[in-house]
Amino acid sequence: MAESILETSLEYLKGVGPKRAQLLKEELGLRTFGDLLHYYPFRHEDRSHFHQVSEINSQMPYVQLIGEITFVEELGQSRSKRLVAKFKDKSGRIDLVWFKGVSYLKKSIQIGQQYVVYGKPNAYKGIINLVHPELETLTEFRNSIQVKQLPVYSTTEKLNRSSLASKNIAKLSRNLLPKLKGKLKENLPDYILQQHGLMRREAALFNIHFPKDEIRLKKAIFRLKFEELFLIQLSLLKLKLLKLEKSKGFLFAEVGEYFNQFFQEHLPFELTGAQKKVLREIRRDLGSGKHMNRLLQGDVGSGKTMVAIMSMLIALDNNFQAVMMAPTEILARQHFESLKDSLSDLNIRFALLTGSTKQADRKVIHSELESGDLQILVGTHALIEDKVKFKNLGLAIIDEQHRFGVAQRAKLWKKNHKPPHVLVMTATPIPRTLAMTLYGDLDVSTIDELPPGRKPVTTLHWYENKRLRLYGFIEQEIKKGRQVYIVYPLIEESAKMDYANLEEGYQHIFQRFSPPDYKVSIVHGKMPPENKEFEMKRFVEGTTDIMVSTTVIEVGVNVPNASVMIIESAERFGLSQLHQLRGRVGRGADQSYCILMTGNKLSTDGRLRMKTMCGTNDGFEVAEVDLKLRGPGDLQGTQQSGTPISLKLTNLATDGQLVSLARASAAEVLESDPNLNNAEHTALKQYLSHQNKNKINWSNIS
């Protein structure tokens, strides 16, 4: 459905023109009428009420006053320069203060003139004032304000300097809306509007910008949130149906000798209830004749690798090969060692293929893969080379899938005449609402239980004044035969500073823990890959006692003897990163510790992050707090995955119930009309078709 007017260039809107159109495109990505229509305000200012000066206190959010400016003076020098205006109404007096635009304001303010002032009350030395208030003459105000709820839009410094501040964007929106009246078609069926009490689309789009009252604003927001979630879920569920129709999977009818012998005789520990539940879900998929496309998420140490091994045994029982791909050589080698430990008595042929595999060994692997003699292959990106060909690949498992690009993953699926079953794994816990939105076309399995007997990591938050105590603690743990990680932040914008911090930290550690009594490794991003690999290997093998690093220690790297994780400047890490780093310890039988070192000055968010880390080891609980603090687009793993979350209004941290409601509604529609062929779904089908022309697939994993 092409609403052609929405594709008109902004250049042709009153108040824009070529220069402003170019600026709006460069700064905000706004090109067309439709872009501006869907550029929603982030809040509304209530301009329906005028306060008296005598009513104002510093706890009030924003206030609007009518009164007279009686005096103006410029105070201070250079950076401390400010303009102070005396403002009065019938009830009292208050100071208005500006630190920017002093010269311009001083010239433009007219003493004795009636003004409308809008700003946030502030207390300075017990005296209330308004800092940087908006100022309009009473005449200007009466001529320009036509709504009681004034929209406030995000803008930029460059736009502000070019007279495209929030107020100017509001004027452009006000110029646009009359042109669209009667031209915005409804895209949701009437029965869905009635079922959920939704405002019609045109009314919602008008009221999100210029609501007639607060009730209509809330209804508009609810309608547009529901719409964006419903359309996303409909697209994802439709994609899932399409995959099931197009891709009949290999039928793994048998759970045979390999699986049963391993389960009965070689399982190193009893499976947790969560592992058993996930295995049942995977077995049901593999035995259904439909293509499996499943995401397995579980906290660090929850036993995902064992589930992966047992899934591969089901493939072998049905005369298929299996492959497992990891993002780094260390991780791939670690998975290979797990296979050796678990499957060495089962007469299974498996191999490891990485960038450092010798040419002679590669030839043997390539040959045995094609003949079918090699049953399981573990490796890195080397697996997707054209020379790597399977006889009968039935199951592909990807560890830490967000570390691979869509094109890289797709190459693996094409290693067979028919795509293999797919199991992707992540150790980054994903909150339920985010999983439904990011991976809505996948079946999601969750291991939310740790193996019995595993001791929770003790997490402590220490300030810099405990540095000597920290060194004593490190010494004590090393004397017990343990190993220690010390991690420094690496933030791109200040990489030089961080590198200096690492070097300085390394020198302190090296002086305090010097050879021959102690051995210290250092790893950072500037090292050649082979040197980094060498240092990591020395630590993994127990040759060094302390690992000092700027990089996030590889997710999944397993050093059971490492019992201490020290995170320097912990306030500079996100919660998800902190939790991932903590997961590097606590993998052995000994009590492990994570020590968060910070400066004394912490932001409110920083304190909450430290409190959360010290209060829980549950990755899903940590992920929920992280989602609330940082929003979905910033969560670790989501931005690298190539799955942008184009949510303009929905907050996944607070709108979980709405996500579920929209998904259930989308599922009902597709259950009754999978291809949207019914007359009542015509507009919906047309709208989706038009939207999908301009969008990439969401979470296109297989």
GROMACS .gro file of N, CA, C and O in nm, residues 157-196:
model
  160
  157GLU      N    1   2.295   1.988   1.811
  157GLU     CA    2   2.354   2.122   1.821
  157GLU      C    3   2.351   2.193   1.685
  157GLU      O    4   2.321   2.310   1.675
  158LYS      N    5   2.386   2.116   1.580
  158LYS     CA    6   2.392   2.174   1.445
  158LYS      C    7   2.253   2.224   1.402
  158LYS      O    8   2.239   2.332   1.344
  159LEU      N    9   2.149   2.146   1.432
  159LEU     CA   10   2.012   2.186   1.397
  159LEU      C   11   1.969   2.307   1.480
  159LEU      O   12   1.904   2.399   1.429
  160ASN      N   13   2.005   2.306   1.608
  160ASN     CA   14   1.972   2.422   1.693
  160ASN      C   15   2.030   2.551   1.637
  160ASN      O   16   1.964   2.655   1.634
  161ARG      N   17   2.157   2.542   1.590
  161ARG     CA   18   2.223   2.661   1.535
  161ARG      C   19   2.159   2.706   1.404
  161ARG      O   20   2.173   2.821   1.364
  162SER      N   21   2.090   2.612   1.337
  162SER     CA   22   2.027   2.645   1.208
  162SER      C   23   1.877   2.666   1.221
  162SER      O   24   1.801   2.645   1.126
  163SER      N   25   1.834   2.707   1.340
  163SER     CA   26   1.692   2.734   1.368
  163SER      C   27   1.604   2.612   1.340
  163SER      O   28   1.495   2.623   1.283
  164LEU      N   29   1.656   2.493   1.379
  164LEU     CA   30   1.575   2.371   1.372
  164LEU      C   31   1.575   2.303   1.508
  164LEU      O   32   1.597   2.182   1.520
  165ALA      N   33   1.553   2.384   1.611
  165ALA     CA   34   1.539   2.331   1.747
  165ALA      C   35   1.404   2.259   1.758
  165ALA      O   36   1.324   2.258   1.664
  166SER      N   37   1.376   2.202   1.873
  166SER     CA   38   1.252   2.126   1.894
  166SER      C   39   1.129   2.207   1.854
  166SER      O   40   1.037   2.157   1.789
  167LYS      N   41   1.128   2.336   1.895
  167LYS     CA   42   1.012   2.420   1.868
  167LYS      C   43   0.989   2.436   1.716
  167LYS      O   44   0.876   2.439   1.668
  168ASN      N   45   1.102   2.444   1.641
  168ASN     CA   46   1.091   2.460   1.495
  168ASN      C   47   1.043   2.330   1.429
  168ASN      O   48   0.964   2.334   1.333
  169ILE      N   49   1.088   2.216   1.483
  169ILE     CA   50   1.042   2.088   1.429
  169ILE      C   51   0.893   2.071   1.456
  169ILE      O   52   0.818   2.020   1.372
  170ALA      N   53   0.848   2.120   1.572
  170ALA     CA   54   0.704   2.116   1.604
  170ALA      C   55   0.624   2.197   1.501
  170ALA      O   56   0.516   2.156   1.458
  171LYS      N   57   0.680   2.311   1.460
  171LYS     CA   58   0.611   2.393   1.358
  171LYS      C   59   0.602   2.319   1.225
  171LYS      O   60   0.500   2.325   1.155
  172LEU      N   61   0.711   2.247   1.189
  172LEU     CA   62   0.709   2.169   1.065
  172LEU      C   63   0.604   2.059   1.072
  172LEU      O   64   0.532   2.034   0.975
  173SER      N   65   0.595   1.993   1.188
  173SER     CA   66   0.493   1.888   1.205
  173SER      C   67   0.353   1.947   1.193
  173SER      O   68   0.263   1.887   1.136
  174ARG      N   69   0.338   2.069   1.249
  174ARG     CA   70   0.207   2.134   1.243
  174ARG      C   71   0.171   2.172   1.099
  174ARG      O   72   0.055   2.169   1.059
  175ASN      N   73   0.274   2.204   1.019
  175ASN     CA   74   0.250   2.233   0.877
  175ASN      C   75   0.216   2.106   0.798
  175ASN      O   76   0.141   2.111   0.701
  176LEU      N   77   0.273   1.992   0.844
  176LEU     CA   78   0.256   1.866   0.770
  176LEU      C   79   0.118   1.803   0.790
  176LEU      O   80   0.054   1.758   0.694
  177LEU      N   81   0.072   1.800   0.914
  177LEU     CA   82  -0.048   1.720   0.946
  177LEU      C   83  -0.172   1.757   0.865
  177LEU      O   84  -0.244   1.667   0.819
  178PRO      N   85  -0.201   1.885   0.842
  178PRO     CA   86  -0.322   1.916   0.761
  178PRO      C   87  -0.315   1.857   0.620
  178PRO      O   88  -0.418   1.822   0.561
  179LYS      N   89  -0.194   1.844   0.565
  179LYS     CA   90  -0.179   1.787   0.430
  179LYS      C   91  -0.215   1.639   0.426
  179LYS      O   92  -0.244   1.583   0.321
  180LEU      N   93  -0.207   1.572   0.546
  180LEU     CA   94  -0.228   1.427   0.551
  180LEU      C   95  -0.369   1.389   0.592
  180LEU      O   96  -0.404   1.270   0.591
  181LYS      N   97  -0.449   1.487   0.631
  181LYS     CA   98  -0.584   1.457   0.681
  181LYS      C   99  -0.665   1.381   0.576
  181LYS      O  100  -0.673   1.421   0.461
  182GLY      N  101  -0.719   1.266   0.616
  182GLY     CA  102  -0.800   1.183   0.527
  182GLY      C  103  -0.719   1.097   0.431
  182GLY      O  104  -0.777   1.026   0.349
  183LYS      N  105  -0.584   1.102   0.442
  183LYS     CA  106  -0.501   1.027   0.346
  183LYS      C  107  -0.422   0.913   0.412
  183LYS      O  108  -0.347   0.843   0.344
  184LEU      N  109  -0.436   0.895   0.543
  184LEU     CA  110  -0.363   0.789   0.612
  184LEU      C  111  -0.456   0.671   0.636
  184LEU      O  112  -0.547   0.676   0.719
  185LYS      N  113  -0.436   0.564   0.560
  185LYS     CA  114  -0.526   0.449   0.567
  185LYS      C  115  -0.499   0.365   0.692
  185LYS      O  116  -0.386   0.357   0.739
  186GLU      N  117  -0.604   0.300   0.739
  186GLU     CA  118  -0.591   0.208   0.853
  186GLU      C  119  -0.519   0.081   0.805
  186GLU      O  120  -0.544   0.032   0.695
  187ASN      N  121  -0.426   0.029   0.886
  187ASN     CA  122  -0.355  -0.093   0.846
  187ASN      C  123  -0.389  -0.214   0.933
  187ASN      O  124  -0.346  -0.325   0.904
  188LEU      N  125  -0.464  -0.193   1.041
  188LEU     CA  126  -0.504  -0.306   1.126
  188LEU      C  127  -0.652  -0.338   1.103
  188LEU      O  128  -0.733  -0.247   1.085
  189PRO      N  129  -0.689  -0.467   1.105
  189PRO     CA  130  -0.830  -0.505   1.086
  189PRO      C  131  -0.919  -0.446   1.196
  189PRO      O  132  -0.875  -0.429   1.310
  190ASP      N  133  -1.044  -0.418   1.161
  190ASP     CA  134  -1.139  -0.360   1.257
  190ASP      C  135  -1.155  -0.445   1.382
  190ASP      O  136  -1.166  -0.393   1.493
  191TYR      N  137  -1.154  -0.580   1.364
  191TYR     CA  138  -1.179  -0.664   1.481
  191TYR      C  139  -1.064  -0.655   1.582
  191TYR      O  140  -1.085  -0.670   1.703
  192ILE      N  141  -0.942  -0.626   1.535
  192ILE     CA  142  -0.828  -0.609   1.629
  192ILE      C  143  -0.840  -0.474   1.700
  192ILE      O  144  -0.815  -0.464   1.821
  193LEU      N  145  -0.883  -0.371   1.626
  193LEU     CA  146  -0.905  -0.239   1.689
  193LEU      C  147  -1.008  -0.251   1.801
  193LEU      O  148  -0.989  -0.198   1.912
  194GLN      N  149  -1.117  -0.323   1.774
  194GLN     CA  150  -1.224  -0.338   1.873
  194GLN      C  151  -1.181  -0.426   1.990
  194GLN      O  152  -1.206  -0.396   2.106
  195GLN      N  153  -1.112  -0.534   1.956
  195GLN     CA  154  -1.070  -0.631   2.059
  195GLN      C  155  -0.981  -0.565   2.165
  195GLN      O  156  -0.991  -0.594   2.284
  196HIS      N  157  -0.893  -0.474   2.120
  196HIS     CA  158  -0.796  -0.414   2.214
  196HIS      C  159  -0.826  -0.267   2.243
  196HIS      O  160  -0.746  -0.200   2.310
   0.00000   0.00000   0.00000
